[in-house]
Short mmCIF file of C-alpha atoms in Angstrom, two decimals:
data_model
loop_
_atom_site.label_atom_id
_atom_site.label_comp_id
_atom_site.label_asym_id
_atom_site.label_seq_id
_atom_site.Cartn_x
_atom_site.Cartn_y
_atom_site.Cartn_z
CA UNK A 1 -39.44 323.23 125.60
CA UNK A 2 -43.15 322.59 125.10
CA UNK A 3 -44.69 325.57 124.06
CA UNK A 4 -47.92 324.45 125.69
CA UNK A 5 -46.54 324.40 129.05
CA UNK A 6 -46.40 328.20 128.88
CA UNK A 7 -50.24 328.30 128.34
CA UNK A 8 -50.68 325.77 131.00
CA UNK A 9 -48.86 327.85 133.31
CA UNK A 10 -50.78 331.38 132.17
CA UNK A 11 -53.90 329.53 132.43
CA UNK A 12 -52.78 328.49 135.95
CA UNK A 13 -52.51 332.16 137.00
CA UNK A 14 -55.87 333.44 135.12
CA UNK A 15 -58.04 330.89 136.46
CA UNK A 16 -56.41 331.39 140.12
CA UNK A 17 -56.85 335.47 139.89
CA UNK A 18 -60.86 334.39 138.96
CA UNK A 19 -61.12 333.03 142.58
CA UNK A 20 -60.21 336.19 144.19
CA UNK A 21 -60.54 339.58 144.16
CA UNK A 22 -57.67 341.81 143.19
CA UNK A 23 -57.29 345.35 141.46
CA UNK A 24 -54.64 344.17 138.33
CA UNK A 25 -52.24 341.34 138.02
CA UNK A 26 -49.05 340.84 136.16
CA UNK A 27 -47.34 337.85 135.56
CA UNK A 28 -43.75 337.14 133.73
CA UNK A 29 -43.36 333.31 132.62
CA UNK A 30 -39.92 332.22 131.64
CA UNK A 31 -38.38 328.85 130.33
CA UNK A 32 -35.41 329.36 128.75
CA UNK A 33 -35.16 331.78 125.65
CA UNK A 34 -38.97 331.84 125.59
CA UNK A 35 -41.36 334.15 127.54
CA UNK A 36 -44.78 334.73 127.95
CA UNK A 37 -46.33 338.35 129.86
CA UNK A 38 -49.29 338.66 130.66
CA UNK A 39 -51.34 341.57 132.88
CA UNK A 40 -55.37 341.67 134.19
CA UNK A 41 -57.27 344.16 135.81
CA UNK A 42 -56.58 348.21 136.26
CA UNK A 43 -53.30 349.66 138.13
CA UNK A 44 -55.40 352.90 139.49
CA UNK A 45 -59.39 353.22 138.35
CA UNK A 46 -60.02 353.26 135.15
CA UNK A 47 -56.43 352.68 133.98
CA UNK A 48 -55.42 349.10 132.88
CA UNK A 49 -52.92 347.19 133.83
CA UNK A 50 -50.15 346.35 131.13
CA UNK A 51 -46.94 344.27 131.34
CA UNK A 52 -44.99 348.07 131.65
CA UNK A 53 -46.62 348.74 134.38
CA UNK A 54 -44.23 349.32 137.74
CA UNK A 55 -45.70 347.28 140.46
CA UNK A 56 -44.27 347.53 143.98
CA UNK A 57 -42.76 344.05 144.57
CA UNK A 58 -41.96 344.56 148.21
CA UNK A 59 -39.63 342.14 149.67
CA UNK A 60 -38.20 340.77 146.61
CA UNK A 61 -36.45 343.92 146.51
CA UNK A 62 -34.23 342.18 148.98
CA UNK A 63 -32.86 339.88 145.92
CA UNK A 64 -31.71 343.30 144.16
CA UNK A 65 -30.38 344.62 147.22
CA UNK A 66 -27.99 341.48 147.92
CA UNK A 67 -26.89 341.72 144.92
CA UNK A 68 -25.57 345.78 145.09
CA UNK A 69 -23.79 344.76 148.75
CA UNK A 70 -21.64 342.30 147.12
CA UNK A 71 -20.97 344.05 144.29
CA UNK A 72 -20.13 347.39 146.58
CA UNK A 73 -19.05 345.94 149.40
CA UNK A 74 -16.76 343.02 150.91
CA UNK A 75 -19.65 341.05 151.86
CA UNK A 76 -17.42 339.29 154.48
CA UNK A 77 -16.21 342.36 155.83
CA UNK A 78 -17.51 344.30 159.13
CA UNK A 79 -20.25 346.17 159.23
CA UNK A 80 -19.40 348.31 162.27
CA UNK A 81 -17.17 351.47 159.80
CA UNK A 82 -20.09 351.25 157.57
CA UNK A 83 -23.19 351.55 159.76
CA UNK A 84 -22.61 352.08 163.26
CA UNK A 85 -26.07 353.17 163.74
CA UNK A 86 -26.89 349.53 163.41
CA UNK A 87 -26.23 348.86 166.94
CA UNK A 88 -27.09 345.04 168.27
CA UNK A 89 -26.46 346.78 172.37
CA UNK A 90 -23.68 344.16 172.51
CA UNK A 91 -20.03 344.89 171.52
CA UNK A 92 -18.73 341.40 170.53
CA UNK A 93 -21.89 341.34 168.46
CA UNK A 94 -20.90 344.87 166.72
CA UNK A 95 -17.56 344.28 166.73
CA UNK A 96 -18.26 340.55 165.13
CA UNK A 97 -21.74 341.05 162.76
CA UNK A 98 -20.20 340.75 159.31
CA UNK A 99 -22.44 341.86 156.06
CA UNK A 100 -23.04 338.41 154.92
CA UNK A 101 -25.07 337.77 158.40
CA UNK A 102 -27.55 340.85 157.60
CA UNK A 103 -27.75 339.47 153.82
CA UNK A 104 -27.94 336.13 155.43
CA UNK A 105 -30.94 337.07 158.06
CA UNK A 106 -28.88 335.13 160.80
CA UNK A 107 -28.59 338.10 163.24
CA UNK A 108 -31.40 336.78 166.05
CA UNK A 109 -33.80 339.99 165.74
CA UNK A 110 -37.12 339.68 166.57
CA UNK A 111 -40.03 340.87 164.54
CA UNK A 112 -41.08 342.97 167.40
CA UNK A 113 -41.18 346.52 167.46
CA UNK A 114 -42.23 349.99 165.89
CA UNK A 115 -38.98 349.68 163.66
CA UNK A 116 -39.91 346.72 162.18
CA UNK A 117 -43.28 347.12 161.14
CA UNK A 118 -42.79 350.21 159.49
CA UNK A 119 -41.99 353.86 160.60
CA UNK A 120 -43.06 357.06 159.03
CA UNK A 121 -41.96 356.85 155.61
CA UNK A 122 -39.73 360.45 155.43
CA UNK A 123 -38.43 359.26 158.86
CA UNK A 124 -34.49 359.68 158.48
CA UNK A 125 -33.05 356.03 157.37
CA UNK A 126 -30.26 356.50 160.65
CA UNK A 127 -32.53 357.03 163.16
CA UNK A 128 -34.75 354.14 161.65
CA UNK A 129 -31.66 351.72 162.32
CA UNK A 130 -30.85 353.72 166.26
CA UNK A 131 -33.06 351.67 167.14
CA UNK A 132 -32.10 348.70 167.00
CA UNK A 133 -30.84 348.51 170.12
CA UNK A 134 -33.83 348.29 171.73
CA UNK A 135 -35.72 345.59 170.03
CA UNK A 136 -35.45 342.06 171.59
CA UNK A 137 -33.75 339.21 170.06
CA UNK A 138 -35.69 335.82 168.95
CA UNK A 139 -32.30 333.71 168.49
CA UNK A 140 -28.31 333.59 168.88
CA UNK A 141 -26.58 335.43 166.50
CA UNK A 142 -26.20 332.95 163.67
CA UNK A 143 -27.64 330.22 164.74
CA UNK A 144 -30.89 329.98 163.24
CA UNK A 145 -33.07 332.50 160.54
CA UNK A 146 -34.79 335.17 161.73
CA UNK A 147 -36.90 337.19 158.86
CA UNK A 148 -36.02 340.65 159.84
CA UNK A 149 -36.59 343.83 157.37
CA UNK A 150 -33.92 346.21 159.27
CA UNK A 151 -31.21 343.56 158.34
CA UNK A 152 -31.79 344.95 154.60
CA UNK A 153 -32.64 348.64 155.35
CA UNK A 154 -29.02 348.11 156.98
CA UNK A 155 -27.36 346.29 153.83
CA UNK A 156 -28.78 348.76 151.90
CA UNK A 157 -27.27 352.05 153.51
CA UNK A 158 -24.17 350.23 153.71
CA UNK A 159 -24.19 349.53 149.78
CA UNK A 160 -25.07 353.35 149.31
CA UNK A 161 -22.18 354.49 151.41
CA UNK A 162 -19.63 352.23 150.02
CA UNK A 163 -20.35 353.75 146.68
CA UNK A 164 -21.11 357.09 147.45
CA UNK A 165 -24.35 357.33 146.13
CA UNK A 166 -28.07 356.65 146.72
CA UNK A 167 -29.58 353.48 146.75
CA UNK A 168 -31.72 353.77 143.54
CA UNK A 169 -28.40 355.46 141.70
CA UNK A 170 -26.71 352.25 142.83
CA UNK A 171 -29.69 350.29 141.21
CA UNK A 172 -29.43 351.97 138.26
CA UNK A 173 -25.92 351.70 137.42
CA UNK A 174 -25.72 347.95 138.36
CA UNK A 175 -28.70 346.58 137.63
CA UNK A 176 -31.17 348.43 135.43
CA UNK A 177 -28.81 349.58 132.89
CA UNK A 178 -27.29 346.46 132.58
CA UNK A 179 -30.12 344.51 132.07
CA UNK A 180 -32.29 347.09 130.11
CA UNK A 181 -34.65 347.40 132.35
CA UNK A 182 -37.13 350.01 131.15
CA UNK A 183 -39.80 350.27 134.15
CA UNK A 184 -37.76 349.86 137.23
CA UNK A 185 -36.61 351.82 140.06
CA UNK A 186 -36.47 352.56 143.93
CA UNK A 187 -39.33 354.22 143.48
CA UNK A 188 -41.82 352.57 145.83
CA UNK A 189 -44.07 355.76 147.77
CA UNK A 190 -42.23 358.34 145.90
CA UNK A 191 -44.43 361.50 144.92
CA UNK A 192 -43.52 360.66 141.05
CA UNK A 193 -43.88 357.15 141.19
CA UNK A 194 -46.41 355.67 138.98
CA UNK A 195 -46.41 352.18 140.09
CA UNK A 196 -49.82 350.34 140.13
CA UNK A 197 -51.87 351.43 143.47
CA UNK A 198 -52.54 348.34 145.73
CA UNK A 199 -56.24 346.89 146.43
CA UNK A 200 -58.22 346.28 149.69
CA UNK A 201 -61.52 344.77 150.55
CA UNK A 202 -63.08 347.44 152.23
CA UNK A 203 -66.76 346.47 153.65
CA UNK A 204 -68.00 344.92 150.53
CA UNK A 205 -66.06 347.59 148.15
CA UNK A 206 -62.52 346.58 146.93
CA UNK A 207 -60.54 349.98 147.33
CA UNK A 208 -57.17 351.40 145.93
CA UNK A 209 -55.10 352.28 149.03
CA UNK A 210 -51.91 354.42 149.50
CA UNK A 211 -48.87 353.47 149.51
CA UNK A 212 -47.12 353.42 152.81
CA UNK A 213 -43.26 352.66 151.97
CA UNK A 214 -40.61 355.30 151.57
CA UNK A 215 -37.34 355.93 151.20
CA UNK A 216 -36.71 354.61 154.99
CA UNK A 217 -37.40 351.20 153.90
CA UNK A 218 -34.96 351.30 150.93
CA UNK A 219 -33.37 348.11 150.45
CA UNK A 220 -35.49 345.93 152.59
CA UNK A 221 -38.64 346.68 149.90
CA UNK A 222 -38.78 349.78 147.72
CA UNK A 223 -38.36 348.24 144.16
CA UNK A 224 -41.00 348.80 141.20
CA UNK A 225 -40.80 346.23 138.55
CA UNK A 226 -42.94 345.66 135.26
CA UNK A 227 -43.60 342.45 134.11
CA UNK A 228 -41.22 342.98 131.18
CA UNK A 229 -38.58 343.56 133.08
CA UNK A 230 -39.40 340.58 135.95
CA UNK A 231 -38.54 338.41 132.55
CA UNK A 232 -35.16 339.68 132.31
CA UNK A 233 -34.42 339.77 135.83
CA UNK A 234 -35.27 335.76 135.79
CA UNK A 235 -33.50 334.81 133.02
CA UNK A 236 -30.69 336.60 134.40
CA UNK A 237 -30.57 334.31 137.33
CA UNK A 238 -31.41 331.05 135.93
CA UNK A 239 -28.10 331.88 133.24
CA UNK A 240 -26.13 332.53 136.21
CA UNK A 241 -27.20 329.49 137.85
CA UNK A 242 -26.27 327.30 135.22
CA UNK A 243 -23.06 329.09 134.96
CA UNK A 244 -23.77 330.23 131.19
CA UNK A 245 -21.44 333.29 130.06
CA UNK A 246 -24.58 335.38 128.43
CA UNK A 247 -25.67 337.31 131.57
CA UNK A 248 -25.39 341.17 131.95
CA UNK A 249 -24.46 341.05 135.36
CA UNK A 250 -21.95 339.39 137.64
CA UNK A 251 -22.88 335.53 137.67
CA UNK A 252 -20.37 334.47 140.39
CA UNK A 253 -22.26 336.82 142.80
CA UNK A 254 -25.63 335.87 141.54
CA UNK A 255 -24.93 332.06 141.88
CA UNK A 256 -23.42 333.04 145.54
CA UNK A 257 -26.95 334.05 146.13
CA UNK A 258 -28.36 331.09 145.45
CA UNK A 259 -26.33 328.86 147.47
CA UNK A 260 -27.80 327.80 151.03
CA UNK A 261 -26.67 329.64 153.88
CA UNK A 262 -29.29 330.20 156.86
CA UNK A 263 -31.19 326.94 157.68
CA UNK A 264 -34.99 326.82 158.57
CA UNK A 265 -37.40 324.49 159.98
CA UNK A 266 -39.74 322.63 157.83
CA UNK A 267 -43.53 323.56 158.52
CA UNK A 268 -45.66 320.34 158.08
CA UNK A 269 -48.74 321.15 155.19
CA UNK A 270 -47.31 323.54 153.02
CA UNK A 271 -43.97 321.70 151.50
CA UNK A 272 -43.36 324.07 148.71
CA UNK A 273 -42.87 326.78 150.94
CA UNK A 274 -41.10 325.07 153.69
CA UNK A 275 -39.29 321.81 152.59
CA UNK A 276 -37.39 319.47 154.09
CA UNK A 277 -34.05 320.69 152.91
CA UNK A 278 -34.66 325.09 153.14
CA UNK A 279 -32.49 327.74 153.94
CA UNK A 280 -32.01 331.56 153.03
CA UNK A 281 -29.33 332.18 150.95
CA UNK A 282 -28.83 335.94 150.02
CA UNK A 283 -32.10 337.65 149.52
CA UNK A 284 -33.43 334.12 147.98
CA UNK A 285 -35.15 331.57 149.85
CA UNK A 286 -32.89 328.56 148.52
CA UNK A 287 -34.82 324.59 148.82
CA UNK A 288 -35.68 321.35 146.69
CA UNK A 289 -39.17 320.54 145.51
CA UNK A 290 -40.63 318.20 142.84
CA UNK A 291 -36.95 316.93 142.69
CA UNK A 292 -35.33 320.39 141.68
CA UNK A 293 -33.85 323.15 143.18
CA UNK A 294 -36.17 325.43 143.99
CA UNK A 295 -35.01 329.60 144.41
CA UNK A 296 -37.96 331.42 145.42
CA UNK A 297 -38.74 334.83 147.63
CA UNK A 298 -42.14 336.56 148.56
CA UNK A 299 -43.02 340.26 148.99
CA UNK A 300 -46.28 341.49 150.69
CA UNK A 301 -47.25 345.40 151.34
CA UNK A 302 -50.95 346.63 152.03
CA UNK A 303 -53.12 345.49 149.17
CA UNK A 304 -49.87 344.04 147.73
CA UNK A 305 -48.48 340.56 146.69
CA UNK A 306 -45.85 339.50 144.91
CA UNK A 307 -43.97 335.89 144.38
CA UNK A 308 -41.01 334.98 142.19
CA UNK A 309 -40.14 331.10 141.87
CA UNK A 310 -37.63 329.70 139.82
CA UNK A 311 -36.36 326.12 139.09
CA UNK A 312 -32.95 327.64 137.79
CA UNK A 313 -30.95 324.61 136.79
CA UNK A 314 -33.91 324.24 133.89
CA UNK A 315 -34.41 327.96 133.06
CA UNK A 316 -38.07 328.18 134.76
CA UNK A 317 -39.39 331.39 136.27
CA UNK A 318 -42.43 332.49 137.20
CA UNK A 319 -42.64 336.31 138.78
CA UNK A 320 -46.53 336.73 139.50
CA UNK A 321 -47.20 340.27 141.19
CA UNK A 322 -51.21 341.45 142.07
CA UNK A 323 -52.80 344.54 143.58
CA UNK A 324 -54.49 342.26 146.51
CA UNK A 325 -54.62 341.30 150.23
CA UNK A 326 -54.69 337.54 149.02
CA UNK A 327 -52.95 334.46 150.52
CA UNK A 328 -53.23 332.75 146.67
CA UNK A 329 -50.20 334.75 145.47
CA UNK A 330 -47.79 332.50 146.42
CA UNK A 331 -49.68 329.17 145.79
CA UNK A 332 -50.34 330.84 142.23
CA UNK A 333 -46.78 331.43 141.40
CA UNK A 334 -45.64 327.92 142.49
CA UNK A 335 -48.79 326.21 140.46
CA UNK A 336 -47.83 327.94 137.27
CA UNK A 337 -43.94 327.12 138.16
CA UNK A 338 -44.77 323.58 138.61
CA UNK A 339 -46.97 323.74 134.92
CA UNK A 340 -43.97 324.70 133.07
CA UNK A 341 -42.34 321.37 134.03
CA UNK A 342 -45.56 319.76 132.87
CA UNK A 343 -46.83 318.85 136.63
CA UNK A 344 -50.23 320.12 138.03
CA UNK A 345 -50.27 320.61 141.46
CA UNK A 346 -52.74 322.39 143.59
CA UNK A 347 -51.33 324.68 146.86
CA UNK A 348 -54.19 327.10 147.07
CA UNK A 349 -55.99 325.54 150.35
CA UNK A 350 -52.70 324.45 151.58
CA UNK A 351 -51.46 328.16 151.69
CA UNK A 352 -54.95 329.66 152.93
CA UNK A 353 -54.72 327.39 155.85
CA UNK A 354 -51.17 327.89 156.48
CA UNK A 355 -52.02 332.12 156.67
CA UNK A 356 -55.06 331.00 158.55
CA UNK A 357 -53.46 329.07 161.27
CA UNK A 358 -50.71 331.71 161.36
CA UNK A 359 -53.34 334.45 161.94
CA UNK A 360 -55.44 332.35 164.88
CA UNK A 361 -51.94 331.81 166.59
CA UNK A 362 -50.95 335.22 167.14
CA UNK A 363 -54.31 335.94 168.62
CA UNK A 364 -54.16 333.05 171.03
CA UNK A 365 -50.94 334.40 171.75
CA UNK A 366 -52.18 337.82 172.67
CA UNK A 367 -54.75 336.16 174.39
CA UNK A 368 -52.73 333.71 176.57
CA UNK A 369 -50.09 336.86 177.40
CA UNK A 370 -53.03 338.73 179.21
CA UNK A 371 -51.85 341.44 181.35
CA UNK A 372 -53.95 342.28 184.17
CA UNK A 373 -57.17 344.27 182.99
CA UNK A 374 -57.42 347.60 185.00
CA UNK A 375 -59.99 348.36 182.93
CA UNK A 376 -59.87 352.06 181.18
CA UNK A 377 -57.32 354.08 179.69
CA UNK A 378 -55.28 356.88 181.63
CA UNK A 379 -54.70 359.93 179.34
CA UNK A 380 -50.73 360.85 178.32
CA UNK A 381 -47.82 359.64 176.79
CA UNK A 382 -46.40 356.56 176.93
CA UNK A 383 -42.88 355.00 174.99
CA UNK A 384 -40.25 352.76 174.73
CA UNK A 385 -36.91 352.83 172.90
CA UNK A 386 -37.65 351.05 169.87
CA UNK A 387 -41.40 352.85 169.24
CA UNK A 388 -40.51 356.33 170.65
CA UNK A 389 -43.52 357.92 171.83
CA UNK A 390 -47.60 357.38 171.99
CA UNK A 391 -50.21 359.55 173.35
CA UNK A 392 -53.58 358.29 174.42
CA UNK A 393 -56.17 361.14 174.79
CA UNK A 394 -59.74 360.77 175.27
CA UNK A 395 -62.54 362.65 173.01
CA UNK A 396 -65.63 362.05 174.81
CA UNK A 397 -66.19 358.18 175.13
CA UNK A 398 -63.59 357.37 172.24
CA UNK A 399 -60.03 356.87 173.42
CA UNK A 400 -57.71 357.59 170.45
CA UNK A 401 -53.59 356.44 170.00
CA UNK A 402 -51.48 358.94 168.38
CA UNK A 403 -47.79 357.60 167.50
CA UNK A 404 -45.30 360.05 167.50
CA UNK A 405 -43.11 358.62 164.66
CA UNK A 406 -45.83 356.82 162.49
CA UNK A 407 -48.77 358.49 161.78
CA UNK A 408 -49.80 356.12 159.76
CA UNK A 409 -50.73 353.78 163.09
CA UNK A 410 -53.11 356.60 164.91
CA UNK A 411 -56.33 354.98 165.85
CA UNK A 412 -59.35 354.38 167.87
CA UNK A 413 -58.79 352.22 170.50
CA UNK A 414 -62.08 349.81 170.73
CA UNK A 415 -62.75 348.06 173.44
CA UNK A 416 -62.63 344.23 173.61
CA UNK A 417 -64.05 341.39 175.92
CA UNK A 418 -61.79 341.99 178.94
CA UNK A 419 -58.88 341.37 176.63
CA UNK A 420 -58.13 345.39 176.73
CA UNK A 421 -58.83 347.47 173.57
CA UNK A 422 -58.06 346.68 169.57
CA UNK A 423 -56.65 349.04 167.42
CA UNK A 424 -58.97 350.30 164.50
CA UNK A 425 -57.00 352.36 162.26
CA UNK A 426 -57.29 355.73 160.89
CA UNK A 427 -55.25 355.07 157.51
CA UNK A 428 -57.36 352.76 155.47
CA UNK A 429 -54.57 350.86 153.91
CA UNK A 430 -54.56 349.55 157.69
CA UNK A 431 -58.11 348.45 157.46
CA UNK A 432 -58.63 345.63 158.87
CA UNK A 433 -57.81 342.22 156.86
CA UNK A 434 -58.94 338.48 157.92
CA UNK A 435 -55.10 337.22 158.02
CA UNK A 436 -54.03 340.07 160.07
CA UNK A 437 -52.03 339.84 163.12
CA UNK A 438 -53.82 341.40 166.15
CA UNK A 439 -53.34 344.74 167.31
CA UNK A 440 -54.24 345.11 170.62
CA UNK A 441 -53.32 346.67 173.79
CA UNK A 442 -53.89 346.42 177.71
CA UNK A 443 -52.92 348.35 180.76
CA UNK A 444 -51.11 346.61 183.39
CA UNK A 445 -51.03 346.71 187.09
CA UNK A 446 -48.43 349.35 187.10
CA UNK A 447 -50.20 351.63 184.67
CA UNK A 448 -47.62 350.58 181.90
CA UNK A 449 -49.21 349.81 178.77
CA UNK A 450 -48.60 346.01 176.86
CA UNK A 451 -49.10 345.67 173.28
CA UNK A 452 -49.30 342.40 170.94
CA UNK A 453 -46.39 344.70 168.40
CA UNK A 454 -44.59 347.48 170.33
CA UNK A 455 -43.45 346.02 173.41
CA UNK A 456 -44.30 347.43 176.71
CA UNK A 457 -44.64 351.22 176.53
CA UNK A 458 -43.86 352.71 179.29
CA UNK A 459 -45.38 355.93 180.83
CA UNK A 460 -43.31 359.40 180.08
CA UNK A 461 -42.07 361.51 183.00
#
């Protein structure tokens, strides 16, 4: 190992963090039995940012959570005695949806609905999943990937019941104690959790914001990590990987992990990310690039990023998590991955166009799906199965949204260009972002009410 390719890859991550602006910044390098941690910037004002402190790493919780099914549960085994409030509103599907298609994301469920994008974060876990039922599918069961949170929030309370304990117990026995881990937990919106606050431009002021996941999104996201620990956690997997007998934890399950599963389509412009040959494995996107195998996964909250890469035959790792709203994160992670070979590559346009085209196409979607305008809003409630209920109430000329089961979502409802009215939130971790998806919302013909997230919500007799 080249001891300089450890600077090249921290230099990699400093001089990428320059270019944008972020609140702190950790970063874990690994190649084999040497390390290198490194943290920028402040976790809360005037606090800064060390390679102990927790950061929220979102869905690469999902890694951690795999991992506690199959060592809980028989991860080809049913899931129906386990979580029957996962209900797909098909019986063959119940009776025939085995864990490894949750930990496999080949279920079909669309990214559509209140249950998805987040609930209220103390909303009961069981109720969270009864809804299931009522979001629409995007695919057959198993025949293609479909990114889907509620397949791990379902893994999750599986793992938990098979063991008779929480989720974060769980964590703790098989994981963090294990390993060592000293700043780790399923912590993530907890009242004692310490973890680093996420960043958001806010008008010209970058702003700590709240964070917005609880205990309801256990197992899907949830896990705080330190950058100390993010270096034991990847050279954990790349000794698994290459089968070596010095890991803490169980490498046959690890190495199961890894192995490609779920198949998805390449995406032209952005080959690190989507490659010819890329599938999901469990909790790890699993692919090839710059001739090796790549293992990689991504985690994104409000003001959050986080990306872990690995080339695990060699014993590379990267694990780069920052308190931002930037597409770079990724790009960043793979840069400094591909500087510990001794390549330099640059991804940083390549992944701000890719989030750039991804944001214009789901507002020409929205736009293309117009409903008929009727023009203003009718005062009530409104729901569907999946989102429960809205209100819309007017307070002189602002007309307000109110949602029942996720406060977090109330807002002003702003008129826009005969396309119907956009959602400006109340909570500012919602504020708005330039790769957002839009949230808007229209009134049909029939008085129903269409929205570019939720669905059609109905009115409420």
């Amino acid at each position: 190992m080249n001891p300089q390719a450890l600077e090249a890859a921290e230099a990699e991550i400093e001089q990428g963090l320059a270019a944008i602006a972020y609140g702190g910044a950790s970063v874990a390098l690994v190649a084999g039995d040497h390390q290198r941690l490194s943290a920028w910037g402040e976790a809360h004002p005037g606090e800064p940012m060390s390679v102990a402190t927790s950061m929220h790493i979102c869905s690469c919780t999902k890694a951690f959570t795999a991992y506690l099914a199959a060592r809980v549960l028989d991860i080809s085994g049913s899931i129906r005695p386990f979580i029957p409030e996962f209900d797909l509103g098909d019986a063959w599907l119940n009776d025939h949806c085995l864990f490894r298609d949750l930990a496999a994301m080949r279920v079909g469920l669309s990214r559509q609905g209140l249950p998805e994008w987040g609930v209220a974060a103390d909303m009961d876990v069981r109720e969270r999943l009864s809804r299931v039922r009522h979001l629409p599918r995007s695919a057959p069961f198993r025949e293609r990937f479909t990114y889907s949170n509620l397949c791990y929030v379902a893994l999750g309370l599986a793992a938990s019941r098979s063991g008779d304990t929480s989720l974060a117990a769980l964590f703790e026995s098989e994981v963090a104690r294990p390993l060592g881990l000293k700043h780790s937990a399923f912590a993530a919106g907890s009242a004692n959790c310490l973890a680093a606050s996420g960043y958001l431009p806010i008008g010209d002021v970058l702003t700590p914001v709240r964070e917005l996941t609880g205990p309801s999104s256990y197992g899907s996201a949830g896990i705080v990590l330190s950058a100390e620990d993010a270096a034991v956690w990847l050279k954990e997997l790349c000794e698994a990987a290459r089968g070596s007998t010095r890991g803490k934890l169980d490498g046959a399950i690890l190495r199961e992990m890894m192995t490609p599963v779920t198949p998805l389509a390449a995406i032209d412009g952005v080959p690190a990310l989507y490659p010819e040959r890329h599938f999901y494995g469990y909790g790890l996107f699993v692919g090839d690039w710059l001739g090796r195998r790549l293992v990689r996964h991504g985690g994104g909250g409000r003001g959050l990023r986080t990306s872990m890469a690995l080339f695990p035959d060699e014993g590379l790792g990267v694990m780069l998590t920052a308190t931002c709203e930037a597409a770079d994160i990724e790009a960043l992670a793979l840069q400094a991955l591909a500087a510990l070979t001794g390549e330099k590559v640059e991804l940083v346009d390549a992944y701000r166009g890719f989030s750039a085209r991804g944001a214009e196409a789901s507002r020409l979607s929205w736009a293309r799906s117009r409903e008929p305008f009727e023009g203003g809003l009718s005062e009530g409630r409104f729901q569907n199965g999946a989102t429960g209920f809205v209100c819309i109430s007017q307070h002189g000329d602002e007309a307000r949204l109110a949602v029942e089961d996720a406060p977090m979502f109330d807002a002003i409802l702003s008129p826009t260009d005969g396309q119907g009215f956009q959602c400006v939130f109340d909570e500012p971790a919602l504020s708005a972002q330039p790769f957002d998806p839009p949230f808007g919302l229209r009134v049909r013909a029939d008085g129903a009410l269409a929205t570019s997230y939720w669905g059609i919500l109905e009115r409420a007799h």
